[in-house]
């Protein structure tokens, strides 16, 4: 398994690289949480446990919100790079 912390530093590339890696790590974790919570919601629903299914759906929605927030950080970095390229 690759540890992204090994690549996060504020060296020559600047602090944006660290923010991008942290956001990417957050995206992947949130996406995995959303998938797991959705799967558990389906299982709980099939077992007839509506309350547990509802909690898992809420957890999945929260994870998707975290994913969306982390993606904003990544997209903001992309927009900054495109603006810099257009100026050159």
CSV table of C-alpha atoms in Angstrom, one decimal, residues 10-69:
chain,number,residue,atom,x,y,z
A,10,UNK,CA,6.1,21.9,0.7
A,11,UNK,CA,9.3,21.7,-1.2
A,12,UNK,CA,10.0,23.2,-4.6
A,13,UNK,CA,6.5,22.5,-6.0
A,14,UNK,CA,4.9,24.7,-3.3
A,15,UNK,CA,2.1,24.1,-0.7
A,16,UNK,CA,-0.6,23.5,-3.4
A,17,UNK,CA,0.8,20.0,-4.0
A,18,UNK,CA,0.3,19.1,-0.3
A,19,UNK,CA,-3.2,20.4,-0.4
A,20,UNK,CA,-4.0,18.5,-3.6
A,21,UNK,CA,-2.7,15.2,-2.1
A,22,UNK,CA,-4.7,15.8,1.1
A,23,UNK,CA,-7.8,16.6,-0.9
A,24,UNK,CA,-7.3,13.5,-3.0
A,25,UNK,CA,-6.8,11.4,0.1
A,26,UNK,CA,-10.0,12.9,1.5
A,27,UNK,CA,-11.9,12.2,-1.7
A,28,UNK,CA,-10.9,8.5,-1.7
A,29,UNK,CA,-11.8,8.0,1.9
A,30,UNK,CA,-15.1,9.7,1.5
A,31,UNK,CA,-16.0,7.8,-1.6
A,32,UNK,CA,-15.1,4.5,0.1
A,33,UNK,CA,-17.3,5.5,3.1
A,34,UNK,CA,-20.2,6.3,0.8
A,35,UNK,CA,-20.0,3.0,-1.0
A,36,UNK,CA,-19.7,1.0,2.2
A,37,UNK,CA,-22.6,2.9,3.9
A,38,UNK,CA,-24.8,2.4,0.8
A,39,UNK,CA,-24.1,-1.3,0.8
A,40,UNK,CA,-24.8,-1.6,4.5
A,41,UNK,CA,-28.1,0.3,4.0
A,42,UNK,CA,-29.2,-2.2,1.3
A,43,UNK,CA,-28.3,-5.1,3.6
A,44,UNK,CA,-30.2,-3.5,6.6
A,45,UNK,CA,-33.2,-2.8,4.3
A,46,UNK,CA,-33.3,-6.4,3.1
A,47,UNK,CA,-33.2,-7.6,6.7
A,48,UNK,CA,-36.1,-5.3,7.5
A,49,UNK,CA,-34.2,-3.0,9.9
A,50,UNK,CA,-35.5,0.3,8.6
A,51,UNK,CA,-33.9,2.4,11.4
A,52,UNK,CA,-30.4,1.0,10.7
A,53,UNK,CA,-30.9,1.4,6.9
A,54,UNK,CA,-31.9,5.1,7.5
A,55,UNK,CA,-28.8,5.7,9.5
A,56,UNK,CA,-26.6,4.2,6.8
A,57,UNK,CA,-28.3,6.3,4.1
A,58,UNK,CA,-27.6,9.4,6.2
A,59,UNK,CA,-24.0,8.3,6.7
A,60,UNK,CA,-23.7,7.8,2.9
A,61,UNK,CA,-25.0,11.3,2.2
A,62,UNK,CA,-22.6,12.8,4.7
A,63,UNK,CA,-19.7,10.9,3.0
A,64,UNK,CA,-20.8,12.2,-0.4
A,65,UNK,CA,-20.8,15.8,1.0
A,66,UNK,CA,-17.3,15.3,2.2
A,67,UNK,CA,-16.4,13.9,-1.2
A,68,UNK,CA,-17.9,17.0,-2.9
A,69,UNK,CA,-16.0,19.4,-0.5
